[in-house]
Coordinates of C-alpha atoms in Angstrom, one line a residue:
M1247 CA 85.2 25.0 -32.6
V1248 CA 84.9 22.4 -29.8
L1249 CA 83.4 25.1 -27.5
L1250 CA 80.9 26.0 -30.3
N1251 CA 80.0 22.4 -30.6
Y1252 CA 79.3 22.2 -26.9
L1253 CA 77.1 25.2 -26.9
K1254 CA 75.2 23.9 -29.9
S1255 CA 74.7 20.6 -28.1
F1256 CA 73.5 22.4 -24.9
F1257 CA 70.9 24.6 -26.6
C1258 CA 69.5 21.6 -28.7
R1259 CA 69.2 19.5 -25.7
F1260 CA 67.9 22.5 -23.7
I1261 CA 64.6 22.2 -25.6
S1262 CA 64.5 18.3 -25.9
Q1263 CA 65.8 16.8 -22.6
K1264 CA 64.2 16.4 -19.3
Y1265 CA 64.6 19.3 -16.8
Y1266 CA 62.6 18.4 -13.8
D1267 CA 59.8 15.9 -13.1
I1268 CA 56.2 17.0 -13.6
P1269 CA 53.5 14.7 -12.3
L1270 CA 51.0 13.6 -15.2
Y1271 CA 47.4 13.1 -14.3
M1272 CA 46.6 11.3 -17.5
N1273 CA 48.3 8.9 -20.0
Q1274 CA 48.8 9.9 -23.6
N1275 CA 50.2 8.3 -26.7
S1276 CA 53.0 10.0 -28.4
K1277 CA 51.8 13.0 -30.5
P1278 CA 53.3 16.0 -32.3
T1279 CA 53.8 19.1 -30.4
N1280 CA 51.3 21.9 -30.8
Y1281 CA 53.8 24.5 -31.7
P1282 CA 51.4 27.4 -32.3
A1283 CA 49.9 27.1 -28.8
L1284 CA 53.4 26.4 -27.3
Y1285 CA 55.0 29.6 -28.9
T1286 CA 52.0 31.6 -27.6
L1287 CA 52.4 30.1 -24.1
I1288 CA 56.1 30.8 -24.2
V1289 CA 55.3 34.5 -25.0
V1290 CA 53.1 34.5 -21.9
F1291 CA 56.1 33.1 -19.9
F1292 CA 58.2 36.0 -21.2
F1293 CA 55.7 38.6 -20.1
W1294 CA 55.5 37.2 -16.6
G1295 CA 59.2 38.0 -16.1
F1296 CA 59.0 41.1 -18.4
I1297 CA 56.4 42.9 -16.1
A1298 CA 57.8 41.7 -12.8
A1299 CA 61.3 42.9 -13.5
G1300 CA 60.0 46.0 -15.2
N1301 CA 58.4 47.0 -11.9
S1302 CA 62.0 47.8 -10.6
I1303 CA 62.1 50.7 -13.1
F1304 CA 58.5 51.7 -12.4
I1305 CA 59.1 52.1 -8.8
P1306 CA 61.6 54.9 -8.9
F1307 CA 59.7 56.5 -11.8
C1308 CA 56.5 56.7 -9.7
K1309 CA 58.4 57.9 -6.7
N1310 CA 59.5 61.0 -8.6
Y1311 CA 56.4 61.4 -10.8
F1312 CA 53.9 61.2 -7.9
H1313 CA 56.3 62.6 -5.2
L1314 CA 56.1 59.5 -3.0
D1315 CA 58.3 58.2 -0.1
Q1316 CA 60.2 55.0 -0.5
F1317 CA 57.4 53.0 1.2
Q1318 CA 54.7 54.3 -1.0
S1319 CA 56.7 53.6 -4.2
Q1320 CA 57.2 50.0 -3.0
L1321 CA 53.4 49.4 -3.0
I1322 CA 53.9 48.5 -6.6
D1323 CA 55.5 45.3 -5.4
F1324 CA 52.9 45.1 -2.7
A1325 CA 50.0 45.3 -5.2
F1326 CA 51.8 42.8 -7.7
Y1327 CA 53.0 40.1 -5.5
S1328 CA 50.1 40.0 -3.1
A1329 CA 47.9 39.3 -6.0
Y1330 CA 49.7 36.0 -6.3
Y1331 CA 48.8 35.1 -2.8
V1332 CA 45.2 36.3 -3.0
G1333 CA 44.7 34.3 -6.2
A1334 CA 46.3 31.2 -4.9
L1335 CA 44.5 31.5 -1.5
A1336 CA 41.1 31.9 -3.2
L1337 CA 41.7 28.8 -5.4
F1338 CA 42.6 26.9 -2.3
I1339 CA 39.5 28.0 -0.3
F1340 CA 37.2 27.1 -3.2
G1341 CA 38.9 23.8 -3.5
T1342 CA 38.5 22.9 0.1
L1343 CA 34.8 24.0 0.1
S1344 CA 33.9 22.1 -3.1
G1345 CA 36.3 19.1 -2.6
R1346 CA 37.7 19.7 -6.1
D1347 CA 40.5 21.9 -7.5
L1348 CA 38.9 24.8 -9.4
V1349 CA 41.7 24.8 -12.0
G1350 CA 41.3 21.0 -12.4
K1351 CA 37.5 21.5 -12.8
W1352 CA 37.9 24.2 -15.4
G1353 CA 40.7 22.3 -17.1
Y1354 CA 44.2 23.8 -17.8
K1355 CA 43.1 25.2 -21.1
K1356 CA 40.2 27.3 -19.8
S1357 CA 42.2 28.3 -16.8
I1358 CA 44.9 29.7 -19.1
V1359 CA 42.2 31.5 -21.1
Y1360 CA 40.6 33.0 -18.1
G1361 CA 43.9 34.1 -16.6
L1362 CA 44.9 35.8 -19.8
L1363 CA 41.6 37.6 -20.1
F1364 CA 41.9 38.7 -16.4
S1365 CA 45.4 40.0 -17.1
A1366 CA 44.0 41.8 -20.2
L1367 CA 41.5 43.5 -17.9
G1368 CA 44.3 44.6 -15.6
A1369 CA 46.1 46.0 -18.6
A1370 CA 42.9 48.1 -19.5
A1371 CA 42.8 49.2 -15.8
M1372 CA 46.4 50.3 -16.2
I1373 CA 45.6 52.3 -19.3
V1374 CA 42.7 54.1 -17.7
A1375 CA 44.9 54.9 -14.5
V1376 CA 47.7 56.2 -16.6
E1377 CA 45.4 58.4 -18.7
V1378 CA 43.9 59.9 -15.4
N1379 CA 47.3 60.0 -13.6
V1380 CA 46.1 58.1 -10.5
Y1381 CA 48.8 56.1 -8.7
M1382 CA 46.2 54.0 -6.7
G1383 CA 44.6 53.1 -10.1
M1384 CA 47.9 51.9 -11.4
L1385 CA 48.2 49.7 -8.3
I1386 CA 44.8 48.2 -8.9
G1387 CA 45.7 47.6 -12.6
L1388 CA 49.0 45.8 -11.6
F1389 CA 47.0 43.7 -8.9
I1390 CA 44.6 42.6 -11.6
V1391 CA 47.3 41.8 -14.0
A1392 CA 49.1 39.7 -11.5
L1393 CA 45.9 38.0 -10.4
G1394 CA 45.6 36.8 -13.9
F1395 CA 49.2 35.6 -13.8
S1396 CA 48.5 33.7 -10.6
L1397 CA 45.7 31.7 -12.5
Q1398 CA 47.9 31.3 -15.5
Q1399 CA 51.0 30.1 -13.6
T1400 CA 48.8 27.6 -11.7
A1401 CA 47.9 25.9 -14.9
A1402 CA 50.9 26.7 -17.2
N1403 CA 53.4 23.9 -16.3
P1404 CA 51.0 20.9 -16.8
F1405 CA 49.4 22.7 -19.7
A1406 CA 52.8 22.9 -21.4
V1407 CA 53.1 19.1 -20.9
L1408 CA 49.7 18.6 -22.7
L1409 CA 50.9 20.4 -25.8
G1410 CA 52.8 17.4 -27.1
D1411 CA 54.4 14.1 -26.2
P1412 CA 54.4 13.8 -22.4
K1413 CA 58.0 12.4 -22.6
T1414 CA 59.2 15.8 -23.8
G1415 CA 56.7 17.8 -21.6
A1416 CA 59.3 18.8 -19.1
S1417 CA 61.5 20.3 -21.9
R1418 CA 58.6 22.6 -22.9
V1419 CA 58.3 23.8 -19.4
N1420 CA 62.1 24.3 -19.3
L1421 CA 62.0 26.3 -22.5
G1422 CA 59.3 28.6 -21.0
G1423 CA 61.5 29.1 -17.8
A1424 CA 64.4 30.1 -19.9
V1425 CA 62.2 32.6 -21.9
N1426 CA 60.8 33.8 -18.6
S1427 CA 64.4 34.7 -17.4
F1428 CA 65.1 36.5 -20.7
G1429 CA 62.0 38.5 -20.0
T1430 CA 63.4 39.8 -16.7
T1431 CA 66.4 41.1 -18.6
I1432 CA 64.5 42.8 -21.3
G1433 CA 61.6 44.2 -19.2
P1434 CA 63.5 47.0 -17.5
L1435 CA 64.8 48.2 -20.9
V1436 CA 61.3 48.3 -22.5
I1437 CA 59.5 49.7 -19.4
G1438 CA 62.3 52.4 -18.9
Y1439 CA 61.9 53.4 -22.6
A1440 CA 58.1 53.6 -22.2
L1441 CA 58.3 55.6 -19.0
F1442 CA 61.1 58.1 -19.9
G1443 CA 60.3 58.4 -23.5
S1444 CA 63.8 57.5 -24.6
F1445 CA 67.0 56.0 -23.4
E1446 CA 68.6 59.5 -23.0
P1447 CA 69.1 60.6 -19.4
I1448 CA 66.8 63.2 -17.8
S1449 CA 66.8 64.7 -14.4
D1450 CA 64.4 63.3 -11.7
S1451 CA 62.9 66.8 -11.5
E1452 CA 61.7 66.7 -15.1
I1453 CA 60.0 63.3 -14.5
S1454 CA 56.7 64.7 -13.2
N1455 CA 56.3 66.6 -16.5
L1456 CA 56.7 63.6 -18.8
P1457 CA 53.9 62.5 -21.0
L1458 CA 52.9 58.9 -20.3
N1459 CA 51.5 58.1 -23.9
K1460 CA 54.2 55.4 -24.4
V1461 CA 53.1 53.7 -21.3
V1462 CA 49.6 53.6 -22.6
Y1463 CA 50.9 52.2 -26.0
L1464 CA 52.8 49.5 -23.9
Y1465 CA 49.8 48.3 -22.1
I1466 CA 47.6 48.4 -25.2
G1467 CA 50.2 46.1 -26.8
V1468 CA 50.3 44.0 -23.7
G1469 CA 46.5 43.7 -23.4
L1470 CA 46.1 42.8 -27.0
L1471 CA 48.7 40.1 -26.6
F1472 CA 46.8 38.6 -23.7
I1473 CA 43.6 38.7 -25.7
F1474 CA 45.3 37.1 -28.8
A1475 CA 46.8 34.4 -26.7
A1476 CA 43.5 33.7 -25.0
A1477 CA 41.7 33.5 -28.4
L1478 CA 44.4 31.2 -29.8
F1479 CA 44.0 28.8 -26.9
H1480 CA 40.2 29.0 -26.8
F1481 CA 39.5 28.3 -30.5
S1482 CA 42.4 25.8 -31.0
K1483 CA 40.9 22.4 -31.3
R1484 CA 44.3 20.7 -31.0
V1485 CA 44.8 21.9 -27.4
P1486 CA 43.4 19.3 -24.9
A1487 CA 41.0 20.6 -22.1
G1488 CA 43.2 19.1 -19.3
I1489 CA 40.4 18.5 -16.9
N1490 CA 41.5 16.9 -13.6
N1491 CA 38.9 15.5 -11.3
E1492 CA 41.2 14.5 -8.5
P1493 CA 39.7 15.2 -5.0
M1494 CA 41.5 17.8 -2.9
E1495 CA 43.1 16.7 0.4
E1496 CA 41.2 18.0 3.5
A1497 CA 43.0 20.9 5.4
S1498 CA 40.3 22.8 7.2
K1499 CA 42.6 23.9 10.0
A1500 CA 45.2 25.2 7.5
K1501 CA 42.6 27.0 5.6
R1502 CA 41.5 28.8 8.8
L1503 CA 45.0 29.7 9.7
L1504 CA 45.5 31.3 6.3
I1505 CA 42.4 33.3 6.4
I1506 CA 43.3 34.5 9.9
M1507 CA 46.8 35.4 8.7
T1508 CA 45.3 37.5 5.8
V1509 CA 43.0 39.3 8.1
L1510 CA 45.9 40.2 10.4
L1511 CA 47.9 41.5 7.4
A1512 CA 45.0 43.7 6.6
V1513 CA 44.8 44.9 10.2
F1514 CA 48.4 45.9 10.1
F1515 CA 48.7 47.3 6.7
I1516 CA 45.5 49.5 6.5
P1517 CA 46.5 51.9 9.3
V1518 CA 49.8 52.4 7.5
F1519 CA 47.8 53.4 4.4
L1520 CA 45.4 55.6 6.4
S1521 CA 48.1 57.3 8.1
Y1522 CA 49.2 59.1 4.9
K1523 CA 45.8 61.0 5.2
S1524 CA 46.0 61.6 8.9
D1525 CA 46.1 65.1 10.5
T1526 CA 49.9 64.8 11.3
A1527 CA 50.7 63.7 7.6
I1528 CA 48.6 66.7 6.3
M1529 CA 50.5 69.1 8.7
V1530 CA 53.8 67.6 7.4
E1531 CA 52.7 68.2 3.8
N1532 CA 51.8 71.8 4.5
L1533 CA 55.2 72.4 6.2
E1534 CA 57.0 70.9 3.2
A1535 CA 55.0 73.2 0.9
Q1536 CA 56.1 76.2 3.0
I1537 CA 59.7 75.0 2.7
N1538 CA 59.4 74.8 -1.1
A1539 CA 57.9 78.3 -1.2
T1540 CA 60.6 80.1 0.8
T1541 CA 64.3 80.9 0.2
D1542 CA 65.2 82.2 3.7
A1543 CA 67.6 79.7 5.1
T1544 CA 66.7 80.4 8.7
T1545 CA 63.0 79.9 7.9
I1546 CA 63.7 76.7 6.0
A1547 CA 65.7 75.2 9.0
A1548 CA 62.9 76.1 11.4
L1549 CA 60.3 74.5 9.2
E1550 CA 62.4 71.4 8.6
N1551 CA 63.1 71.0 12.3
Q1552 CA 59.2 71.3 13.0
A1553 CA 58.4 68.8 10.3
K1554 CA 61.0 66.3 11.6
K1555 CA 59.5 66.4 15.1
L1556 CA 56.1 65.5 13.5
I1557 CA 57.1 62.9 11.0
H1558 CA 59.6 60.8 13.1
P1559 CA 57.1 59.4 15.6
L1560 CA 54.7 58.8 12.7
E1561 CA 57.3 56.9 10.8
L1562 CA 58.2 54.7 13.8
Q1563 CA 54.5 53.9 14.3
R1564 CA 54.3 52.9 10.6
M1565 CA 57.5 50.9 10.9
A1566 CA 56.0 49.0 14.0
L1567 CA 52.8 48.2 12.2
L1568 CA 54.8 46.8 9.1
F1569 CA 57.0 44.8 11.5
G1570 CA 53.7 43.4 13.0
A1571 CA 52.7 42.2 9.6
L1572 CA 55.9 40.3 9.2
V1573 CA 55.4 38.8 12.7
A1574 CA 51.9 37.9 11.7
V1575 CA 53.1 35.7 8.8
I1576 CA 56.0 34.1 10.9
G1577 CA 53.7 33.6 13.9
A1578 CA 51.0 32.1 11.9
L1579 CA 53.4 29.5 10.3
V1580 CA 55.0 28.7 13.7
Y1581 CA 51.5 28.3 15.3
G1582 CA 50.5 26.1 12.5
Y1583 CA 53.5 23.8 12.8
R1584 CA 53.2 23.5 16.6
N1585 CA 49.6 22.6 16.6
A1586 CA 50.0 20.3 13.7
Q1587 CA 52.6 18.3 15.8
K1588 CA 50.1 17.8 18.5
N1589 CA 47.3 16.8 16.3
S1590 CA 47.8 16.5 12.4
Q1591 CA 44.1 16.1 11.5
G1592 CA 42.9 19.0 9.5
W1593 CA 46.4 20.4 8.8
G1594 CA 47.0 18.7 5.6
A1595 CA 50.6 19.3 4.3
M1596 CA 51.3 21.7 7.1
K1597 CA 51.8 18.8 9.4
Y1598 CA 55.3 18.3 7.8
P1599 CA 58.0 20.6 9.4
Q1600 CA 59.9 20.8 6.0
L1601 CA 56.8 22.2 4.4
I1602 CA 56.3 24.9 7.1
L1603 CA 60.0 25.9 7.2
G1604 CA 59.9 25.9 3.4
M1605 CA 56.9 28.2 3.2
L1606 CA 58.8 30.7 5.4
A1607 CA 62.0 30.2 3.3
L1608 CA 60.2 30.8 0.0
F1609 CA 58.4 33.9 1.6
I1610 CA 61.7 35.4 2.6
Y1611 CA 63.5 34.3 -0.6
V1612 CA 61.0 35.9 -2.9
G1613 CA 60.9 39.0 -0.6
I1614 CA 64.5 39.6 -0.7
E1615 CA 64.9 38.9 -4.3
V1616 CA 62.3 41.5 -5.1
A1617 CA 63.5 44.0 -2.4
I1618 CA 67.1 44.2 -3.5
G1619 CA 66.1 45.0 -7.1
S1620 CA 63.2 47.2 -6.2
N1621 CA 65.2 49.4 -3.9
L1622 CA 68.3 49.5 -6.0
G1623 CA 67.1 52.5 -8.1
E1624 CA 66.8 54.6 -5.0
L1625 CA 70.3 53.5 -3.7
L1626 CA 71.9 54.6 -6.9
T1627 CA 70.6 58.3 -6.4
L1628 CA 73.0 58.7 -3.4
E1629 CA 76.1 60.7 -4.1
E1630 CA 78.4 57.8 -2.9
F1631 CA 76.7 55.5 -5.4
G1632 CA 77.0 57.9 -8.4
S1633 CA 74.1 60.3 -8.0
L1634 CA 72.2 58.7 -10.9
Q1635 CA 69.0 60.0 -12.1
S1636 CA 66.1 57.4 -12.3
S1637 CA 66.4 57.4 -16.2
E1638 CA 70.1 56.2 -15.8
I1639 CA 69.5 53.1 -13.6
T1640 CA 68.1 50.8 -16.3
P1641 CA 71.4 49.0 -17.0
Y1642 CA 71.8 48.2 -13.3
I1643 CA 68.4 46.9 -13.0
S1644 CA 68.7 44.9 -16.1
M1645 CA 72.0 43.4 -14.8
Y1646 CA 70.4 42.5 -11.5
W1647 CA 67.6 40.6 -13.0
G1648 CA 69.9 39.5 -15.8
G1649 CA 71.8 37.8 -12.9
M1650 CA 68.7 35.6 -12.4
M1651 CA 69.1 34.5 -16.1
I1652 CA 72.7 33.9 -15.7
G1653 CA 72.3 31.6 -12.7
R1654 CA 69.3 29.7 -14.2
W1655 CA 70.8 29.1 -17.5
A1656 CA 73.9 27.7 -15.7
G1657 CA 71.6 25.6 -13.4
A1658 CA 70.0 24.1 -16.3
V1659 CA 73.3 22.5 -17.4
T1660 CA 73.2 19.9 -14.5
A1661 CA 69.7 18.8 -15.5
F1662 CA 70.7 17.2 -18.7
N1663 CA 72.4 13.9 -19.3
F1664 CA 75.6 15.3 -20.4
S1665 CA 79.0 13.7 -19.6
N1666 CA 80.8 14.9 -16.4
A1667 CA 83.3 16.7 -18.5
T1668 CA 80.7 18.4 -20.7
K1669 CA 78.8 19.6 -17.7
K1670 CA 81.9 21.1 -16.1
I1671 CA 82.7 23.0 -19.3
L1672 CA 79.2 24.3 -19.8
T1673 CA 78.8 25.2 -16.1
A1674 CA 81.9 27.4 -16.5
V1675 CA 80.9 28.8 -19.9
V1676 CA 77.1 29.3 -20.0
P1677 CA 77.1 32.0 -17.2
F1678 CA 79.4 34.2 -19.4
V1679 CA 77.2 33.5 -22.4
A1680 CA 74.2 34.7 -20.4
F1681 CA 76.4 37.7 -19.2
G1682 CA 77.2 38.6 -22.8
V1683 CA 73.5 38.6 -23.7
V1684 CA 72.7 41.0 -20.9
L1685 CA 75.6 43.3 -21.9
S1686 CA 74.5 43.1 -25.6
V1687 CA 70.8 43.9 -25.2
N1688 CA 71.7 47.0 -23.1
S1689 CA 74.4 48.1 -25.6
I1690 CA 72.0 47.7 -28.4
A1691 CA 69.7 50.0 -26.5
G1692 CA 72.4 52.7 -26.4
F1693 CA 73.7 52.2 -22.8
N1694 CA 77.4 52.4 -22.0
M1695 CA 78.1 49.0 -20.2
S1696 CA 81.9 49.4 -19.7
H1697 CA 81.4 50.2 -16.0
L1698 CA 79.9 46.7 -15.5
Y1699 CA 82.4 44.6 -17.4
F1700 CA 84.2 43.7 -14.2
F1701 CA 81.0 42.2 -12.8
A1702 CA 82.5 39.2 -14.5
I1703 CA 84.6 38.8 -11.4
C1704 CA 81.3 38.2 -9.4
I1705 CA 80.2 35.6 -12.1
V1706 CA 83.5 33.8 -11.6
I1707 CA 82.6 33.5 -7.9
Q1708 CA 79.2 32.2 -8.7
V1709 CA 80.7 29.5 -11.1
V1710 CA 82.9 28.4 -8.2
A1711 CA 79.9 28.1 -6.0
F1712 CA 78.2 25.9 -8.6
F1713 CA 81.2 23.5 -8.6
I1714 CA 81.3 23.4 -4.8
S1715 CA 77.5 22.8 -4.3
K1716 CA 77.5 19.8 -6.7
E1717 CA 73.9 19.9 -7.5
K1718 CA 72.8 19.1 -3.9
P1719 CA 69.9 21.4 -2.6
V1720 CA 71.1 21.8 0.9
A1721 CA 74.7 22.5 -0.1
T1722 CA 73.3 24.9 -2.8
L1723 CA 71.2 26.9 -0.2
V1724 CA 74.0 27.1 2.2
I1725 CA 76.7 28.0 -0.4
F1726 CA 74.6 30.5 -2.3
G1727 CA 73.0 31.9 0.9
T1728 CA 76.4 32.5 2.2
L1729 CA 77.4 34.2 -1.0
G1730 CA 74.3 36.4 -0.7
L1731 CA 74.9 37.2 2.9
A1732 CA 78.6 38.1 2.2
A1733 CA 77.6 40.2 -0.8
M1734 CA 75.0 42.3 1.4
L1735 CA 77.6 42.6 4.2
V1736 CA 80.2 43.9 1.8
G1737 CA 77.7 46.3 0.2
L1738 CA 76.6 47.6 3.7
L1739 CA 80.2 48.3 4.7
S1740 CA 81.3 50.0 1.5
T1741 CA 80.2 52.4 -1.2
G1742 CA 80.7 53.0 -4.9
T1743 CA 81.4 50.3 -7.4
V1744 CA 82.3 47.7 -4.9
A1745 CA 79.0 48.1 -3.1
I1746 CA 77.1 48.3 -6.3
Y1747 CA 78.7 45.0 -7.6
S1748 CA 77.9 43.4 -4.1
F1749 CA 74.2 44.3 -4.3
L1750 CA 74.0 43.1 -7.9
T1751 CA 75.6 39.8 -6.8
G1752 CA 72.4 39.3 -4.7
G1753 CA 70.8 38.5 -8.1
L1754 CA 73.3 35.8 -8.7
A1755 CA 72.9 34.3 -5.2
C1756 CA 69.1 34.3 -5.5
S1757 CA 68.9 32.9 -9.0
I1758 CA 69.4 29.2 -8.1
M1759 CA 67.4 29.1 -4.8
W1760 CA 63.9 28.6 -5.8
G1761 CA 64.1 24.9 -7.0
S1762 CA 66.2 23.9 -3.9
I1763 CA 63.8 25.4 -1.4
F1764 CA 60.8 23.9 -3.3
A1765 CA 62.4 20.4 -3.5
L1766 CA 63.5 20.3 0.1
S1767 CA 60.0 21.5 1.2
I1768 CA 57.8 19.0 -0.6
V1769 CA 60.0 15.9 -0.4
G1770 CA 58.4 13.1 1.6
I1771 CA 55.0 14.6 2.0
G1772 CA 53.3 12.0 -0.3
K1773 CA 49.7 12.6 -1.1
Y1774 CA 49.9 16.1 0.1
T1775 CA 52.6 17.2 -2.6
E1776 CA 50.1 19.1 -4.7
Q1777 CA 48.7 20.9 -1.6
G1778 CA 52.1 21.7 -0.3
S1779 CA 53.0 23.1 -3.7
A1780 CA 49.9 25.4 -3.6
F1781 CA 51.0 26.6 -0.1
L1782 CA 54.4 27.3 -1.3
V1783 CA 53.2 29.3 -4.4
M1784 CA 51.1 31.4 -1.9
M1785 CA 54.4 32.5 -0.2
I1786 CA 55.3 34.5 -3.3
L1787 CA 53.4 36.9 -0.9
G1788 CA 57.0 37.8 0.5
G1789 CA 57.5 39.8 -2.7
G1790 CA 54.6 42.1 -1.6
I1791 CA 55.5 42.3 2.1
I1792 CA 59.2 42.5 2.4
P1793 CA 60.0 45.3 -0.1
P1794 CA 57.7 47.8 1.5
I1795 CA 59.2 46.9 4.9
Q1796 CA 62.6 47.7 3.5
G1797 CA 61.1 50.9 1.8
K1798 CA 59.8 52.2 5.1
L1799 CA 62.9 51.3 7.0
A1800 CA 64.8 53.3 4.3
D1801 CA 62.6 56.2 5.0
I1802 CA 63.9 56.1 8.6
I1803 CA 67.5 54.9 8.6
G1804 CA 68.4 55.6 4.8
I1805 CA 68.3 53.4 1.7
H1806 CA 71.9 52.1 2.2
N1807 CA 71.4 50.9 5.7
S1808 CA 68.0 49.4 4.8
Y1809 CA 69.8 46.5 3.0
I1810 CA 70.2 45.0 6.4
I1811 CA 66.8 43.3 5.4
P1812 CA 68.1 41.1 2.6
L1813 CA 71.2 40.3 4.9
V1814 CA 68.9 38.9 7.5
G1815 CA 67.0 37.1 4.9
F1816 CA 69.9 35.2 3.5
A1817 CA 70.8 34.3 7.0
Y1818 CA 67.5 32.5 7.5
I1819 CA 67.8 30.7 4.2
I1820 CA 71.1 29.3 5.4
L1821 CA 69.3 28.3 8.7
F1822 CA 66.5 26.7 6.8
A1823 CA 68.9 24.4 4.9
V1824 CA 70.5 23.3 8.1
L1825 CA 67.2 22.7 10.0
V1826 CA 65.5 21.0 7.1
K1827 CA 68.5 18.6 6.7
G1828 CA 67.9 17.5 10.3
F1829 CA 64.2 17.0 10.0
L1830 CA 64.6 15.0 6.7
K1831 CA 67.2 12.8 8.2
K1832 CA 64.8 12.0 11.1
Q1833 CA 62.2 11.0 8.4
N1834 CA 64.9 8.7 6.8
I1835 CA 65.0 10.7 3.6
N1836 CA 68.3 10.7 1.7
I1837 CA 68.8 14.4 0.9
D1838 CA 71.6 13.6 -1.5
Q1839 CA 69.1 12.1 -3.9
I1840 CA 66.9 15.2 -4.0
E1841 CA 67.2 17.3 -7.2
G1842 CA 66.0 20.9 -7.3
S1843 CA 65.0 22.9 -10.4
S1844 CA 66.8 26.2 -10.8
T1845 CA 63.9 28.3 -12.1
H1846 CA 60.4 29.3 -11.1

């Protein structure tokens, strides 16, 4: 009974207490919450996580349906997450040219409406692409959906504050974040059902013959939901416009650098795309067709050897180009930092070392968070990992993204004004409540989850990490970064259940990092805080760059060995925490007083 009272207290305060500070641009008198608009906004929060996590199921499905290699399948992440970058960059460029933030000029209300309609347009593009069975069309559809998400997320947090009393505004954002995490758990289940037609396992060889009518129904529903939400916001007279006419801080050199970086990314990625239509690629396709058409073992061996001699140099060339894209991002940020130290004029927020280091940390964090989940489906097809069919991976994908929810629900405990004893109890209990939710929704869907019961051991390790980190961002990143690094190392050196649990633990490690990286990156940058936040949001681009790099590496050295990528990523996050601690101390900033949010 005591435990139930604690849980009741937690969830009541979860939606009524302060979670993290949100700057307000206007004063308001106390007013009742606009619940219809809030509930609709929360549904939108849900679908951000729902579609993003669902991509982890969409990737292995498309690989088999369209007969793609691992890199090509990862272009789903490339299209989705690069849209966030393109959207944020476009808003930033417009703001620097006009001197005013476009979202602030439109108002948060209109920005949400425009973003929803843009996502609805993307849903329509997805429907058309599915109907004509064109993979490129699906990528374009996802890009447009995410472009709308980019605009929505830019306005969503301050907009949630405006839907009621500012004093409880942060709790509404917190509620949206919690529902977003739940969406990442449900998304793989619903997307999997839509793609495979049922929860019954089917072989990968049968996927190319599946009808996609349920995917059409899914995106019709999603598109109508976006339109309904946009209409509700537009016609509601109770929702404030939320116009903000604050001038933008000047950062012409930063703008120029970001544009050059974008051009370089195109220079490196476009040749990779074009290489799939090159003469060599076409010759390899012809050889593969001949291999499939013959049954003579000697002929098959000779053809495979010939194809290998052609494809290996081409794959190395592609890998070199993708690595060049990664170097372009890192190089641009390093260049910006060095030049800003010599002459800070025109660099805006980029003149602060913690912001530059944080941009790279967030780029890598989002990249490895997405890459671990997106490549997991292919990993599970290996014999030493269970030889699962794509239709059987849903519970694992749901558990990986559910790990995000587990960590974020637990991280929310420390944000409330509970007594120390209550915090400790809830920090130990809430992760297992969230774990039970993940198991329950998958069991209701008909999946046997008994093989994942012992994942509770990994959650125990996470709970211990929470207690050791003591709510301090630097300690949190070092401890959870070490947990992630150790998990990847164990996964690389083992197979079977131990390795699967290790890679799933990557979700637990990533779940708590966003807020700590964000907080450490923008602390002490004063009037550039809003601009610095925009730069950090642009680094969601990592989710579009790193997964394809791991995918191409998997095509060369194997999917299991490709998990060296997230291992290196966790190592940098640890390095970031150590380096930023030193920079902040030089700026006389007390890092022990910095608080980071656990969600994004």
